[in-house]
mmCIF file of C-alpha atoms and ligand atoms in Angstrom:
data_model
loop_
_atom_site.group_PDB
_atom_site.id
_atom_site.type_symbol
_atom_site.label_atom_id
_atom_site.label_comp_id
_atom_site.label_asym_id
_atom_site.label_seq_id
_atom_site.Cartn_x
_atom_site.Cartn_y
_atom_site.Cartn_z
ATOM 1 C CA MET A 1 27.082 -41.042 -8.238
ATOM 2 C CA THR A 2 24.005 -40.910 -10.468
ATOM 3 C CA ASN A 3 24.200 -42.349 -13.986
ATOM 4 C CA LYS A 4 22.492 -39.597 -15.891
ATOM 5 C CA PRO A 5 22.317 -35.936 -14.869
ATOM 6 C CA SER A 6 18.764 -34.824 -14.039
ATOM 7 C CA ILE A 7 19.625 -31.273 -14.941
ATOM 8 C CA THR A 8 22.181 -29.805 -17.269
ATOM 9 C CA PHE A 9 23.882 -26.464 -16.867
ATOM 10 C CA GLN A 10 25.494 -24.532 -19.641
ATOM 11 C CA VAL A 11 27.439 -21.308 -19.132
ATOM 12 C CA THR A 12 26.678 -19.177 -22.193
ATOM 13 C CA ALA A 13 28.559 -15.957 -21.359
ATOM 14 C CA ARG A 14 31.133 -14.666 -18.899
ATOM 15 C CA ASP A 15 32.061 -11.159 -17.847
ATOM 16 C CA GLY A 16 34.885 -11.253 -15.303
ATOM 17 C CA ASP A 17 33.783 -13.869 -12.757
ATOM 18 C CA ALA A 18 30.093 -13.187 -13.478
ATOM 19 C CA ARG A 19 28.430 -15.804 -15.636
ATOM 20 C CA ALA A 20 25.176 -16.170 -17.523
ATOM 21 C CA GLY A 21 23.841 -19.607 -18.318
ATOM 22 C CA VAL A 22 20.908 -21.960 -18.664
ATOM 23 C CA ILE A 23 19.820 -24.733 -16.297
ATOM 24 C CA THR A 24 17.696 -27.282 -18.140
ATOM 25 C CA THR A 25 15.340 -29.239 -15.889
ATOM 26 C CA ARG A 26 12.621 -31.763 -16.671
ATOM 27 C CA ARG A 27 10.131 -28.884 -16.391
ATOM 28 C CA GLY A 28 11.868 -26.360 -18.573
ATOM 29 C CA GLU A 29 14.769 -23.972 -18.740
ATOM 30 C CA ILE A 30 15.952 -21.484 -16.148
ATOM 31 C CA GLU A 31 18.177 -18.660 -17.262
ATOM 32 C CA THR A 32 20.849 -17.728 -14.728
ATOM 33 C CA PRO A 33 21.710 -15.737 -12.684
ATOM 34 C CA VAL A 34 18.248 -16.352 -11.284
ATOM 35 C CA PHE A 35 16.280 -15.097 -8.304
ATOM 36 C CA MET A 36 13.840 -17.697 -6.973
ATOM 37 C CA PRO A 37 10.736 -16.367 -5.169
ATOM 38 C CA VAL A 38 10.143 -18.217 -1.897
ATOM 39 C CA GLY A 39 6.943 -20.250 -1.686
ATOM 40 C CA THR A 40 7.013 -21.423 1.907
ATOM 41 C CA ALA A 41 3.779 -23.355 2.335
ATOM 42 C CA GLY A 42 3.004 -24.129 -1.295
ATOM 43 C CA THR A 43 2.314 -20.472 -2.015
ATOM 44 C CA VAL A 44 4.435 -17.457 -2.800
ATOM 45 C CA LYS A 45 2.633 -15.336 -0.215
ATOM 46 C CA GLY A 46 0.393 -12.633 -1.596
ATOM 47 C CA ILE A 47 0.655 -13.344 -5.316
ATOM 48 C CA ARG A 48 -1.302 -15.536 -7.730
ATOM 49 C CA PHE A 49 0.394 -18.124 -9.915
ATOM 50 C CA GLU A 50 -0.979 -16.424 -13.043
ATOM 51 C CA ALA A 51 1.029 -13.288 -12.211
ATOM 52 C CA LEU A 52 4.171 -15.324 -11.437
ATOM 53 C CA GLU A 53 3.872 -17.104 -14.790
ATOM 54 C CA THR A 54 2.767 -14.400 -17.173
ATOM 55 C CA GLU A 55 3.732 -10.915 -16.064
ATOM 56 C CA LEU A 56 6.717 -11.782 -13.867
ATOM 57 C CA ASP A 57 7.803 -14.882 -15.811
ATOM 58 C CA ALA A 58 9.310 -16.582 -12.751
ATOM 59 C CA ARG A 59 10.919 -19.756 -14.058
ATOM 60 C CA ILE A 60 11.431 -21.441 -10.696
ATOM 61 C CA ILE A 61 10.047 -21.011 -7.193
ATOM 62 C CA LEU A 62 10.888 -22.553 -3.823
ATOM 63 C CA GLY A 63 8.843 -24.896 -1.672
ATOM 64 C CA ASN A 64 9.518 -25.486 1.975
ATOM 65 C CA THR A 65 9.977 -29.072 3.158
ATOM 66 C CA TYR A 66 9.595 -28.377 6.872
ATOM 67 C CA HIS A 67 6.331 -26.463 6.526
ATOM 68 C CA LEU A 68 4.723 -28.779 3.945
ATOM 69 C CA TRP A 69 5.761 -31.904 5.841
ATOM 70 C CA LEU A 70 4.046 -30.666 9.031
ATOM 71 C CA ARG A 71 1.030 -29.233 7.189
ATOM 72 C CA PRO A 72 -0.768 -30.499 5.111
ATOM 73 C CA GLY A 73 1.589 -33.533 5.408
ATOM 74 C CA ILE A 74 3.022 -35.724 2.700
ATOM 75 C CA GLU A 75 0.025 -38.094 2.586
ATOM 76 C CA VAL A 76 -2.134 -35.195 1.377
ATOM 77 C CA ILE A 77 0.418 -33.992 -1.162
ATOM 78 C CA ARG A 78 1.169 -37.486 -2.451
ATOM 79 C CA GLY A 79 -2.583 -38.155 -2.642
ATOM 80 C CA CYS A 80 -2.974 -35.039 -4.793
ATOM 81 C CA GLY A 81 -0.204 -36.164 -7.170
ATOM 82 C CA GLY A 82 2.756 -34.188 -5.814
ATOM 83 C CA LEU A 83 3.358 -30.525 -5.033
ATOM 84 C CA HIS A 84 3.245 -29.318 -8.657
ATOM 85 C CA ARG A 85 -0.259 -30.698 -9.174
ATOM 86 C CA PHE A 86 -1.407 -29.815 -5.655
ATOM 87 C CA MET A 87 -0.653 -26.118 -6.143
ATOM 88 C CA SER A 88 -1.027 -26.139 -9.948
ATOM 89 C CA TRP A 89 2.433 -24.932 -10.911
ATOM 90 C CA GLN A 90 4.040 -26.773 -13.792
ATOM 91 C CA ARG A 91 7.352 -24.923 -13.871
ATOM 92 C CA PRO A 92 10.451 -25.980 -11.922
ATOM 93 C CA LEU A 93 10.344 -26.168 -8.135
ATOM 94 C CA LEU A 94 13.232 -26.297 -5.687
ATOM 95 C CA THR A 95 12.618 -27.586 -2.169
ATOM 96 C CA ASP A 96 14.893 -26.883 0.764
ATOM 97 C CA SER A 97 15.767 -29.735 3.130
ATOM 98 C CA GLY A 98 14.076 -28.454 6.276
ATOM 99 C CA GLY A 99 17.475 -28.297 7.982
ATOM 100 C CA PHE A 100 17.518 -24.522 8.172
ATOM 101 C CA GLN A 101 13.969 -24.222 9.609
ATOM 102 C CA VAL A 102 14.752 -26.797 12.273
ATOM 103 C CA TRP A 103 18.030 -25.023 13.068
ATOM 104 C CA SER A 104 16.067 -21.763 13.419
ATOM 105 C CA LEU A 105 14.004 -23.329 16.233
ATOM 106 C CA GLY A 106 17.063 -22.823 18.480
ATOM 107 C CA ASP A 107 16.669 -24.462 21.889
ATOM 108 C CA LEU A 108 13.493 -26.229 20.809
ATOM 109 C CA ARG A 109 15.518 -28.789 18.853
ATOM 110 C CA LYS A 110 17.905 -31.585 19.822
ATOM 111 C CA ILE A 111 20.582 -32.672 17.354
ATOM 112 C CA SER A 112 22.113 -36.147 17.316
ATOM 113 C CA GLU A 113 24.122 -38.138 14.786
ATOM 114 C CA GLU A 114 20.862 -39.648 13.561
ATOM 115 C CA GLY A 115 19.022 -36.372 12.960
ATOM 116 C CA THR A 116 17.117 -33.594 14.685
ATOM 117 C CA GLU A 117 14.286 -33.928 17.155
ATOM 118 C CA PHE A 118 11.999 -30.952 17.617
ATOM 119 C CA ARG A 119 8.489 -29.872 18.512
ATOM 120 C CA SER A 120 6.143 -28.956 15.668
ATOM 121 C CA HIS A 121 5.167 -25.276 15.602
ATOM 122 C CA VAL A 122 1.727 -26.402 14.342
ATOM 123 C CA ASP A 123 0.560 -28.702 17.146
ATOM 124 C CA GLY A 124 3.498 -29.105 19.544
ATOM 125 C CA SER A 125 3.953 -32.791 18.631
ATOM 126 C CA LEU A 126 7.429 -34.324 18.806
ATOM 127 C CA GLN A 127 8.933 -34.750 15.326
ATOM 128 C CA PHE A 128 12.147 -36.194 13.952
ATOM 129 C CA LEU A 129 13.879 -34.998 10.805
ATOM 130 C CA SER A 130 16.896 -36.823 9.375
ATOM 131 C CA PRO A 131 18.637 -36.981 5.982
ATOM 132 C CA GLU A 132 16.482 -39.998 5.102
ATOM 133 C CA VAL A 133 13.192 -38.370 6.175
ATOM 134 C CA SER A 134 14.068 -35.136 4.357
ATOM 135 C CA MET A 135 14.783 -37.051 1.122
ATOM 136 C CA GLN A 136 11.530 -39.031 1.534
ATOM 137 C CA VAL A 137 9.515 -35.847 2.033
ATOM 138 C CA GLN A 138 11.158 -34.128 -0.958
ATOM 139 C CA ALA A 139 10.484 -37.220 -3.122
ATOM 140 C CA ALA A 140 6.819 -37.081 -2.092
ATOM 141 C CA LEU A 141 6.721 -33.354 -2.887
ATOM 142 C CA GLY A 142 8.228 -34.216 -6.284
ATOM 143 C CA SER A 143 10.290 -31.037 -6.607
ATOM 144 C CA ASP A 144 12.742 -30.762 -9.505
ATOM 145 C CA ILE A 145 15.712 -29.712 -7.364
ATOM 146 C CA VAL A 146 16.155 -31.347 -3.951
ATOM 147 C CA MET A 147 18.515 -30.000 -1.291
ATOM 148 C CA ALA A 148 20.670 -32.277 0.889
ATOM 149 C CA PHE A 149 19.886 -32.241 4.626
ATOM 150 C CA ASP A 150 22.498 -30.099 6.376
ATOM 151 C CA GLU A 151 23.335 -28.677 9.786
ATOM 152 C CA CYS A 152 23.943 -24.986 10.107
ATOM 153 C CA ALA A 153 26.396 -23.476 12.633
ATOM 154 C CA GLU A 154 26.192 -19.949 14.020
ATOM 155 C CA GLY A 155 28.205 -17.475 11.928
ATOM 156 C CA GLU A 156 30.268 -16.669 15.009
ATOM 157 C CA ALA A 157 30.745 -20.322 15.982
ATOM 158 C CA SER A 158 34.130 -21.343 17.430
ATOM 159 C CA ILE A 159 36.378 -23.421 15.204
ATOM 160 C CA GLU A 160 35.576 -26.583 17.220
ATOM 161 C CA THR A 161 31.813 -26.080 16.972
ATOM 162 C CA ALA A 162 32.057 -25.182 13.290
ATOM 163 C CA ARG A 163 34.154 -28.295 12.573
ATOM 164 C CA THR A 164 31.776 -30.627 14.416
ATOM 165 C CA SER A 165 28.848 -29.137 12.523
ATOM 166 C CA MET A 166 30.629 -29.258 9.154
ATOM 167 C CA GLU A 167 31.609 -32.907 9.657
ATOM 168 C CA LEU A 168 28.059 -33.820 10.628
ATOM 169 C CA THR A 169 26.862 -32.038 7.464
ATOM 170 C CA ALA A 170 29.349 -34.106 5.398
ATOM 171 C CA ARG A 171 28.050 -37.386 6.881
ATOM 172 C CA TRP A 172 24.459 -36.226 6.380
ATOM 173 C CA ALA A 173 25.276 -35.302 2.752
ATOM 174 C CA GLN A 174 26.461 -38.885 2.177
ATOM 175 C CA ARG A 175 23.276 -40.271 3.744
ATOM 176 C CA SER A 176 21.139 -37.793 1.747
ATOM 177 C CA ARG A 177 22.828 -38.963 -1.485
ATOM 178 C CA ALA A 178 22.279 -42.669 -0.658
ATOM 179 C CA GLU A 179 18.624 -42.260 0.299
ATOM 180 C CA PHE A 180 17.963 -39.946 -2.663
ATOM 181 C CA ASP A 181 19.408 -42.526 -5.082
ATOM 182 C CA ARG A 182 17.335 -45.293 -3.484
ATOM 183 C CA LEU A 183 14.134 -43.228 -3.806
ATOM 184 C CA GLN A 184 14.873 -42.330 -7.439
ATOM 185 C CA ALA A 185 15.446 -46.001 -8.232
ATOM 186 C CA ASP A 186 12.225 -47.182 -6.609
ATOM 187 C CA GLY A 187 10.023 -44.537 -8.260
ATOM 188 C CA SER A 188 9.065 -42.587 -5.109
ATOM 189 C CA ASP A 189 9.414 -39.244 -6.899
ATOM 190 C CA THR A 190 5.832 -38.011 -7.394
ATOM 191 C CA GLY A 191 7.106 -35.228 -9.660
ATOM 192 C CA ARG A 192 7.685 -37.683 -12.509
ATOM 193 C CA THR A 193 4.345 -36.744 -14.058
ATOM 194 C CA ASP A 194 2.863 -33.400 -14.968
ATOM 195 C CA ALA A 195 -0.706 -32.692 -16.064
ATOM 196 C CA ASN A 196 -0.313 -34.459 -19.406
ATOM 197 C CA GLU A 197 2.562 -36.866 -19.474
ATOM 198 C CA THR A 198 5.348 -38.683 -17.722
ATOM 199 C CA LEU A 199 8.499 -36.584 -17.608
ATOM 200 C CA SER A 200 11.780 -38.082 -18.671
ATOM 201 C CA GLY A 201 14.183 -36.802 -16.023
ATOM 202 C CA GLY A 202 14.421 -37.518 -12.319
ATOM 203 C CA GLN A 203 14.949 -35.068 -9.486
ATOM 204 C CA ALA A 204 18.286 -33.271 -9.173
ATOM 205 C CA LEU A 205 20.144 -33.192 -5.840
ATOM 206 C CA PHE A 206 22.254 -30.255 -4.624
ATOM 207 C CA GLY A 207 24.880 -30.457 -1.889
ATOM 208 C CA ILE A 208 25.393 -27.706 0.696
ATOM 209 C CA VAL A 209 28.689 -26.238 1.871
ATOM 210 C CA GLN A 210 28.841 -25.352 5.595
ATOM 211 C CA GLY A 211 31.601 -24.356 8.036
ATOM 212 C CA ALA A 212 30.431 -21.029 9.516
ATOM 213 C CA SER A 213 32.967 -18.231 8.965
ATOM 214 C CA GLN A 214 35.994 -20.582 9.064
ATOM 215 C CA LEU A 215 37.467 -20.408 5.571
ATOM 216 C CA ASP A 216 39.531 -23.615 5.783
ATOM 217 C CA LEU A 217 36.477 -25.506 7.006
ATOM 218 C CA ARG A 218 34.402 -24.038 4.196
ATOM 219 C CA ARG A 219 36.933 -25.254 1.623
ATOM 220 C CA GLU A 220 37.101 -28.683 3.260
ATOM 221 C CA SER A 221 33.299 -28.836 3.290
ATOM 222 C CA LEU A 222 33.190 -28.034 -0.423
ATOM 223 C CA HIS A 223 35.719 -30.733 -1.287
ATOM 224 C CA ARG A 224 33.968 -33.366 0.818
ATOM 225 C CA THR A 225 30.657 -32.421 -0.824
ATOM 226 C CA MET A 226 32.225 -32.610 -4.299
ATOM 227 C CA GLU A 227 33.668 -36.057 -3.522
ATOM 228 C CA ILE A 228 30.155 -37.352 -2.909
ATOM 229 C CA GLY A 229 29.017 -35.745 -6.172
ATOM 230 C CA PHE A 230 25.961 -33.514 -6.665
ATOM 231 C CA ASP A 231 24.117 -31.860 -9.556
ATOM 232 C CA GLY A 232 24.750 -28.404 -8.087
ATOM 233 C CA TYR A 233 26.435 -26.824 -5.071
ATOM 234 C CA ALA A 234 25.008 -24.402 -2.539
ATOM 235 C CA ILE A 235 26.652 -22.214 0.061
ATOM 236 C CA GLY A 236 24.525 -22.419 3.200
ATOM 237 C CA GLY A 237 24.647 -20.909 6.666
ATOM 238 C CA LEU A 238 25.162 -17.345 5.465
ATOM 239 C CA SER A 239 22.912 -14.306 5.766
ATOM 240 C CA VAL A 240 22.076 -15.428 9.314
ATOM 241 C CA GLY A 241 23.200 -12.253 11.061
ATOM 242 C CA GLU A 242 26.954 -12.297 10.350
ATOM 243 C CA ALA A 243 28.666 -9.172 8.953
ATOM 244 C CA LYS A 244 28.451 -8.733 5.181
ATOM 245 C CA SER A 245 32.248 -8.748 4.954
ATOM 246 C CA VAL A 246 32.252 -12.246 6.504
ATOM 247 C CA MET A 247 29.752 -13.451 3.928
ATOM 248 C CA TRP A 248 31.885 -12.182 1.023
ATOM 249 C CA ARG A 249 35.061 -13.676 2.499
ATOM 250 C CA VAL A 250 33.342 -17.077 2.634
ATOM 251 C CA VAL A 251 32.006 -16.732 -0.927
ATOM 252 C CA ASP A 252 35.475 -15.765 -2.152
ATOM 253 C CA ALA A 253 37.061 -18.697 -0.326
ATOM 254 C CA VAL A 254 34.659 -21.235 -1.823
ATOM 255 C CA THR A 255 33.708 -20.192 -5.368
ATOM 256 C CA PRO A 256 37.142 -20.583 -7.050
ATOM 257 C CA ASP A 257 37.074 -24.311 -6.170
ATOM 258 C CA MET A 258 33.424 -24.902 -7.085
ATOM 259 C CA PRO A 259 32.937 -26.930 -10.296
ATOM 260 C CA SER A 260 32.494 -24.387 -13.099
ATOM 261 C CA ASP A 261 30.059 -26.653 -14.946
ATOM 262 C CA ARG A 262 27.527 -26.898 -12.080
ATOM 263 C CA PRO A 263 25.118 -24.241 -10.773
ATOM 264 C CA ARG A 264 26.248 -22.318 -7.677
ATOM 265 C CA TYR A 265 23.525 -21.322 -5.259
ATOM 266 C CA LEU A 266 23.947 -18.774 -2.440
ATOM 267 C CA MET A 267 21.119 -19.632 -0.037
ATOM 268 C CA GLY A 268 18.959 -16.975 1.607
ATOM 269 C CA VAL A 269 20.549 -13.956 -0.136
ATOM 270 C CA GLY A 270 19.631 -11.119 -0.366
ATOM 271 C CA THR A 271 19.077 -7.428 -1.144
ATOM 272 C CA PRO A 272 19.389 -6.219 -4.764
ATOM 273 C CA GLU A 273 22.922 -4.932 -3.983
ATOM 274 C CA ASP A 274 23.848 -8.343 -2.495
ATOM 275 C CA LEU A 275 22.609 -10.137 -5.610
ATOM 276 C CA LEU A 276 24.809 -8.011 -7.864
ATOM 277 C CA GLU A 277 27.786 -8.398 -5.545
ATOM 278 C CA ALA A 278 27.364 -12.196 -5.519
ATOM 279 C CA VAL A 279 26.881 -12.357 -9.295
ATOM 280 C CA SER A 280 30.185 -10.509 -9.700
ATOM 281 C CA ARG A 281 31.753 -13.324 -7.644
ATOM 282 C CA GLY A 282 30.350 -16.109 -9.837
ATOM 283 C CA ILE A 283 27.078 -17.109 -8.119
ATOM 284 C CA ASP A 284 24.156 -18.314 -10.292
ATOM 285 C CA MET A 285 21.141 -18.861 -8.013
ATOM 286 C CA PHE A 286 19.478 -16.976 -5.161
ATOM 287 C CA ASP A 287 16.418 -17.096 -2.949
ATOM 288 C CA CYS A 288 15.229 -14.673 -0.314
ATOM 289 C CA VAL A 289 12.034 -13.741 1.524
ATOM 290 C CA LEU A 290 12.831 -9.989 1.355
ATOM 291 C CA PRO A 291 10.617 -8.987 -1.634
ATOM 292 C CA THR A 292 7.581 -10.868 -0.324
ATOM 293 C CA ARG A 293 7.978 -10.350 3.428
ATOM 294 C CA ASN A 294 8.895 -6.666 3.155
ATOM 295 C CA GLY A 295 6.049 -6.184 0.694
ATOM 296 C CA ARG A 296 3.626 -7.325 3.369
ATOM 297 C CA THR A 297 5.100 -4.877 5.877
ATOM 298 C CA GLY A 298 4.835 -1.858 3.603
ATOM 299 C CA GLN A 299 8.327 -1.683 2.160
ATOM 300 C CA ALA A 300 9.027 -1.429 -1.567
ATOM 301 C CA PHE A 301 12.360 -2.025 -3.286
ATOM 302 C CA THR A 302 12.856 0.455 -6.125
ATOM 303 C CA SER A 303 15.584 1.491 -8.523
ATOM 304 C CA ARG A 304 16.103 4.556 -6.324
ATOM 305 C CA GLY A 305 16.247 2.690 -3.023
ATOM 306 C CA LYS A 306 13.699 1.493 -0.496
ATOM 307 C CA VAL A 307 10.331 3.223 -0.117
ATOM 308 C CA ASN A 308 8.302 2.841 3.065
ATOM 309 C CA VAL A 309 4.742 3.403 1.906
ATOM 310 C CA LYS A 310 3.573 4.257 5.402
ATOM 311 C CA ASN A 311 5.608 7.501 5.420
ATOM 312 C CA ALA A 312 3.485 10.669 5.506
ATOM 313 C CA GLN A 313 5.615 12.191 2.742
ATOM 314 C CA TRP A 314 3.701 10.053 0.184
ATOM 315 C CA ALA A 315 0.200 11.106 1.323
ATOM 316 C CA VAL A 316 -0.577 13.052 -1.858
ATOM 317 C CA ASP A 317 2.234 11.732 -4.052
ATOM 318 C CA THR A 318 0.678 10.770 -7.377
ATOM 319 C CA LYS A 319 3.868 9.230 -8.788
ATOM 320 C CA PRO A 320 4.264 5.426 -9.067
ATOM 321 C CA LEU A 321 6.414 3.512 -6.557
ATOM 322 C CA ASP A 322 9.201 3.374 -9.130
ATOM 323 C CA GLU A 323 9.071 5.568 -12.227
ATOM 324 C CA ASP A 324 11.406 3.192 -14.053
ATOM 325 C CA CYS A 325 9.371 0.055 -13.266
ATOM 326 C CA GLU A 326 7.147 -1.389 -15.977
ATOM 327 C CA CYS A 327 5.113 -3.608 -13.634
ATOM 328 C CA SER A 328 1.318 -3.449 -13.643
ATOM 329 C CA VAL A 329 1.255 -1.909 -10.144
ATOM 330 C CA CYS A 330 3.560 0.957 -11.128
ATOM 331 C CA ARG A 331 1.676 1.504 -14.370
ATOM 332 C CA ARG A 332 -1.621 1.823 -12.547
ATOM 333 C CA HIS A 333 -1.302 3.012 -8.946
ATOM 334 C CA SER A 334 0.241 5.944 -7.085
ATOM 335 C CA ARG A 335 2.283 6.019 -3.897
ATOM 336 C CA ALA A 336 -0.562 7.952 -2.275
ATOM 337 C CA TYR A 337 -3.040 5.168 -3.043
ATOM 338 C CA LEU A 338 -0.686 2.412 -1.877
ATOM 339 C CA ARG A 339 -0.070 4.350 1.337
ATOM 340 C CA HIS A 340 -3.808 4.704 1.881
ATOM 341 C CA LEU A 341 -4.330 0.957 1.388
ATOM 342 C CA TYR A 342 -1.527 0.145 3.805
ATOM 343 C CA GLN A 343 -2.734 2.603 6.461
ATOM 344 C CA SER A 344 -6.267 1.210 6.157
ATOM 345 C CA GLY A 345 -5.070 -2.354 6.667
ATOM 346 C CA GLU A 346 -6.386 -3.389 3.254
ATOM 347 C CA MET A 347 -5.044 -6.774 2.128
ATOM 348 C CA LEU A 348 -4.527 -5.346 -1.359
ATOM 349 C CA ALA A 349 -1.613 -3.271 -0.007
ATOM 350 C CA GLY A 350 0.490 -6.376 0.638
ATOM 351 C CA VAL A 351 -0.629 -7.945 -2.642
ATOM 352 C CA LEU A 352 0.384 -4.931 -4.737
ATOM 353 C CA LEU A 353 3.660 -4.313 -2.927
ATOM 354 C CA THR A 354 4.622 -7.989 -3.171
ATOM 355 C CA HIS A 355 3.884 -7.914 -6.892
ATOM 356 C CA HIS A 356 6.013 -4.835 -7.472
ATOM 357 C CA ASN A 357 8.888 -6.125 -5.309
ATOM 358 C CA LEU A 358 9.055 -9.448 -7.128
ATOM 359 C CA ALA A 359 8.819 -7.639 -10.470
ATOM 360 C CA PHE A 360 11.740 -5.430 -9.421
ATOM 361 C CA PHE A 361 13.914 -8.375 -8.297
ATOM 362 C CA LEU A 362 13.150 -10.478 -11.379
ATOM 363 C CA ASP A 363 13.577 -7.563 -13.767
ATOM 364 C CA THR A 364 16.897 -6.643 -12.136
ATOM 365 C CA MET A 365 18.120 -10.211 -12.721
ATOM 366 C CA ARG A 366 16.911 -10.079 -16.325
ATOM 367 C CA ARG A 367 18.991 -6.934 -16.841
ATOM 368 C CA VAL A 368 21.951 -8.540 -15.062
ATOM 369 C CA ARG A 369 21.825 -11.484 -17.498
ATOM 370 C CA GLN A 370 21.623 -9.148 -20.485
ATOM 371 C CA SER A 371 24.545 -7.089 -19.241
ATOM 372 C CA ILE A 372 26.707 -10.204 -18.767
ATOM 373 C CA ARG A 373 25.835 -11.378 -22.271
ATOM 374 C CA SER A 374 26.776 -8.001 -23.752
ATOM 375 C CA GLY A 375 29.954 -7.738 -21.670
ATOM 376 C CA GLU A 376 28.680 -4.705 -19.765
ATOM 377 C CA PHE A 377 27.999 -6.114 -16.312
ATOM 378 C CA PRO A 378 30.445 -3.817 -14.411
ATOM 379 C CA LYS A 379 28.973 -0.765 -16.150
ATOM 380 C CA PHE A 380 25.404 -1.897 -15.439
ATOM 381 C CA ARG A 381 26.263 -2.594 -11.819
ATOM 382 C CA GLN A 382 27.875 0.782 -11.285
ATOM 383 C CA ALA A 383 24.918 2.668 -12.778
ATOM 384 C CA PHE A 384 22.444 0.543 -10.783
ATOM 385 C CA THR A 385 24.292 1.140 -7.505
ATOM 386 C CA GLU A 386 24.752 4.872 -8.076
ATOM 387 C CA LYS A 387 21.045 5.394 -8.707
ATOM 388 C CA LEU A 388 20.178 3.352 -5.610
ATOM 389 C CA ASN A 389 22.571 5.265 -3.383
ATOM 390 C CA GLU A 390 21.687 8.709 -4.660
ATOM 391 C CA HIS A 391 18.125 8.250 -3.456
ATOM 392 C CA GLU A 392 19.045 6.487 -0.213
ATOM 393 C CA GLN A 393 21.190 9.527 0.656
ATOM 394 C CA LYS A 394 18.332 11.880 -0.175
ATOM 395 C CA ASN A 395 15.993 9.776 1.966
ATOM 396 C CA ALA A 396 18.439 9.903 4.854
ATOM 397 C CA LEU A 397 18.444 13.713 4.647
ATOM 398 C CA ILE A 398 14.631 13.877 4.588
ATOM 399 C CA ASN A 399 14.345 11.533 7.569
ATOM 400 C CA ALA A 400 17.164 13.197 9.533
HETATM 401 ZN ZN1 ZN B 501 6.625 -1.781 -10.156
#
């Protein structure tokens, strides 16, 4: 166990199981429930940091251990004073452990008790990632929230496979904790300084609950993770192709036993509807590539459902993407113009759509927090969902 918490979490309002709160990190406060834009390779693809800070007011973004470790490598990032300084972002950063990326390599990786061996997607070289290496890389990156190194099992894994994987994750969580504590003690965390001063707090470490779709294993995983002791708890291995009903069963099995005074993070989720569903079940933190990745492929998330800008129906549509969105893209540009940019292969198409999508996700979460604070979350959620569905049904008729 650590002596002093690196982050604090205060629940400030509850509405049913939904909760609003504040995570205080060494780099500032994060209001929850929060959506964290994904910055894979030290960049949230397609958007400048100025926009993330000022217009969108993103309080925390993600960095990706696997990608940054392979390129540019930790020597470069350490040499530039840590990831915050390297990319010039002084707000909180969460880094994943690399476990999920390595798991996604499928047959290209080999798992042993010690760790995972795999071939780099950058240059084909043989690499080895373990709990210790993951903690060392995340210390060099200097993120404010570090994730334990875990092993993911397929959603449909048999009970034997899921148990083996969950037990390995529990042993790796213990090793992650030990190595993390050693690195904190010896000052390896490059994130201790920002542009002006030395920060007081260390990095925070989150544990990850695994166990595929086996509810007993999920509960056992949570309890074993809690015994080790972490600053926050994440539910991993979901949103990897399993049915939505499976995901909610797992969330429902785990959240009642999660410590109420620590942040709860549902990894890799999801659509706006998923975020609201998870908030109603007591989740505080989310990350997902949907707003950025779909933005680059011409899809916008709006209050009236998804809009594919490539559709011919928008060719002379002078309305904004979302008439209820206050973002600078919706205030300035029409669907017709965005469609033209996309059809012409202009890079601005992806930039503008990414901006709007992130604005929509972050604004939705802002409204979710307000509604929890005013005790009107169920009402907000119902109105939000009805508006979304009304348009999706209309779209289905048009496209039929
Ligand atoms: Zn907008």
